[in-house]
Coordinates of C-alpha atoms in Angstrom, one line a residue:
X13 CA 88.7 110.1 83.5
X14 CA 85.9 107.3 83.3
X15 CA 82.3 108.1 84.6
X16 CA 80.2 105.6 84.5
X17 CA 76.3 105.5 84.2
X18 CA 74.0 103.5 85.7
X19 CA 70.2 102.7 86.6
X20 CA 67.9 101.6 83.7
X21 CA 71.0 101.0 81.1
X22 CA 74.8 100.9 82.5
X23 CA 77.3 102.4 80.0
X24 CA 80.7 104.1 80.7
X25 CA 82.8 106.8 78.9
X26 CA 85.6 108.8 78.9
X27 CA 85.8 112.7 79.6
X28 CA 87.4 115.0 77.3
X29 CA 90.0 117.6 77.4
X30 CA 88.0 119.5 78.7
X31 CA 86.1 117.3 81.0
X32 CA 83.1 116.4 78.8
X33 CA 81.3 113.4 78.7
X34 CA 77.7 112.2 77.3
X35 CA 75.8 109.1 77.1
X36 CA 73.5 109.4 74.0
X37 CA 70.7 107.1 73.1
X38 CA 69.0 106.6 76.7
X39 CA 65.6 105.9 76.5
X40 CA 63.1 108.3 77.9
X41 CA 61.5 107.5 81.6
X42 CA 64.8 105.8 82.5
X43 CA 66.1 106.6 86.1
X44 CA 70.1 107.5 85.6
X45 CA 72.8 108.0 87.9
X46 CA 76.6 109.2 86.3
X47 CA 79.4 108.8 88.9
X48 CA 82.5 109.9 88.2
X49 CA 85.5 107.5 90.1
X50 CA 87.3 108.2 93.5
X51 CA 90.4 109.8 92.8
X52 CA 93.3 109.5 95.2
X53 CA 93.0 113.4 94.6
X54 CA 89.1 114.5 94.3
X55 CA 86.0 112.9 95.6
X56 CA 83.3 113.2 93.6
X57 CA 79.3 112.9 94.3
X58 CA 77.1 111.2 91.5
X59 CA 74.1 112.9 89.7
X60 CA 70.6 111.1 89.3
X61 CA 68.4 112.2 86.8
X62 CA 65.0 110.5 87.4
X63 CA 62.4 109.7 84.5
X64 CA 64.9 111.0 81.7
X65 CA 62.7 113.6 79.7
X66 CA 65.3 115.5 77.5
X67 CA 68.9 116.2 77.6
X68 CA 70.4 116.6 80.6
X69 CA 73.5 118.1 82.0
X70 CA 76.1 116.8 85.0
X71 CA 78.4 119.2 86.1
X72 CA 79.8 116.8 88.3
X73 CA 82.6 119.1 90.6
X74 CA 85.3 118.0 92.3
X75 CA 86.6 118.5 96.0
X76 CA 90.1 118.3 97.0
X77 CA 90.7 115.2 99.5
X78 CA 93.1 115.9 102.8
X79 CA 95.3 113.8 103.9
X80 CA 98.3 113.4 107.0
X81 CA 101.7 113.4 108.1
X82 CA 101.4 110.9 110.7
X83 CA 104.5 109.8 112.1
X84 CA 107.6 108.8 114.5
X85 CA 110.7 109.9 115.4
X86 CA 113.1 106.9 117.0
X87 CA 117.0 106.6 118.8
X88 CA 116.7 102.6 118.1
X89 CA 114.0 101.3 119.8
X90 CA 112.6 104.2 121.8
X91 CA 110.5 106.8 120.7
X92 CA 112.8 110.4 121.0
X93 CA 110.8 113.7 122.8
X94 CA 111.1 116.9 122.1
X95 CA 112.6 116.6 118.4
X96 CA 111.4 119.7 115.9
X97 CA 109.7 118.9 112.9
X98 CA 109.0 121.1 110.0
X99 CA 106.9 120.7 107.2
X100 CA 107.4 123.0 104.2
X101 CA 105.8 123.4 100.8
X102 CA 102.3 123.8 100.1
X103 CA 101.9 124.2 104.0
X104 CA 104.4 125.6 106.6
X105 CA 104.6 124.2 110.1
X106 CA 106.4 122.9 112.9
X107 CA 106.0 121.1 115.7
X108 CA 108.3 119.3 118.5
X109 CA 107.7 115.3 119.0
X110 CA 105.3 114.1 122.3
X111 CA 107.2 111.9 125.2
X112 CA 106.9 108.7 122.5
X113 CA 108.4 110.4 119.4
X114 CA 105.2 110.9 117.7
X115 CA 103.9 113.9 115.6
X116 CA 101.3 114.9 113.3
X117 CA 100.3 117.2 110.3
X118 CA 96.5 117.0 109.0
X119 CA 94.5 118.6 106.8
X120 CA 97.3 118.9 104.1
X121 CA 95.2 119.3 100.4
X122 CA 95.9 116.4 98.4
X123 CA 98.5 116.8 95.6
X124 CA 100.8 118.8 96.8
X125 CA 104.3 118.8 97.4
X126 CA 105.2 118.3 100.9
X127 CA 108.6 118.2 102.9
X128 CA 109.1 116.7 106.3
X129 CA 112.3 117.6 108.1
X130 CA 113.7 116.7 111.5
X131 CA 116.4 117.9 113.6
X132 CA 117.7 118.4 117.3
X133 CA 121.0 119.6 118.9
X134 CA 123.4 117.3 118.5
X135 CA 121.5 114.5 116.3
X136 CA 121.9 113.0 112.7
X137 CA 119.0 111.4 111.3
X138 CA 119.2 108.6 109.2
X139 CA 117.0 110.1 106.5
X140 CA 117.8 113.8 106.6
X141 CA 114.1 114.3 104.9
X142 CA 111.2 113.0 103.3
X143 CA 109.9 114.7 100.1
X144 CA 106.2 113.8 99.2
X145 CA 105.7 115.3 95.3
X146 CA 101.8 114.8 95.3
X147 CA 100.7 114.0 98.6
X148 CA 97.8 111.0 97.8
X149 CA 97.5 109.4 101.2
X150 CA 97.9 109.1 104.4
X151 CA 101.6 108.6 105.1
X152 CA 103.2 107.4 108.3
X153 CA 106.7 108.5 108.3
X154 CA 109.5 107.0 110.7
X155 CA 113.1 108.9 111.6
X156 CA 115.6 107.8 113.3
X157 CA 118.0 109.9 115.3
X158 CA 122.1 109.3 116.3
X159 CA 123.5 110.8 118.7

């Protein structure tokens, strides 16, 4: 992973194995920030060090994004009620579609794998699932039922 360094020089490395990093040479009295990038799986919050005396450490800690299962179940055109949906994997859940066809799962941790399945008496869908492997975004699914 790159983190980068900014302020009174701007530099950027590359972590480790095991997730170190260092920036050596900075002059002493600098003002320093080290941010690590936006994953589409962590969030990270930079670490200023102001008038740079001695070595310093970042333990610079990562927190899990969440994303959602936003989507749509169809016949054609029109949105189909009362349809269940199950999601299985890192989370379990179901729930039935609203009068338009719609449905939602949030707060699912980033990187994980996800299923979505739909089904109803008496219908076929035209995809029979979705698999996400490692859930990085929002994702807006759309099913469509035959009768």
């Amino acid at each position: 992973m790159t983190v980068n360094l900014s302020g009174s020089r701007s530099a950027n490395t590359t972590t480790d194995g095991s997730g170190a990093f260092s920036f050596p040479g900075l002059a002493a009295g600098g003002n320093y920030t080290v941010t690590p990038p936006t994953t589409s799986f962590y969030t990270f919050t930079s670490q200023s060090f102001a008038n740079l005396t001695s070595n310093q450490a970042a333990n610079l800690i990562g927190t899990l994004r969440h994303y959602s299962i936003t989507g749509r179940v169809t016949e054609g055109a029109n949105g189909m009620a009362g349809v269940n949906v199950v999601l299985s994997g890192a989370s379990q859940a179901t729930l039935t579609t609203d009068s338009t066809g719609n449905y939602s799962f949030s707060n699912l941790t980033a990187g994980r794998k996800y299923t979505v399945t739909p089904s109803k008496t008496h219908y076929i869908f035209t995809t029979a699932n979705l698999v996400l492997n490692q859930l990085g975004i929002d994702v807006r699914p759309v099913f469509d039922g035959l009768f």
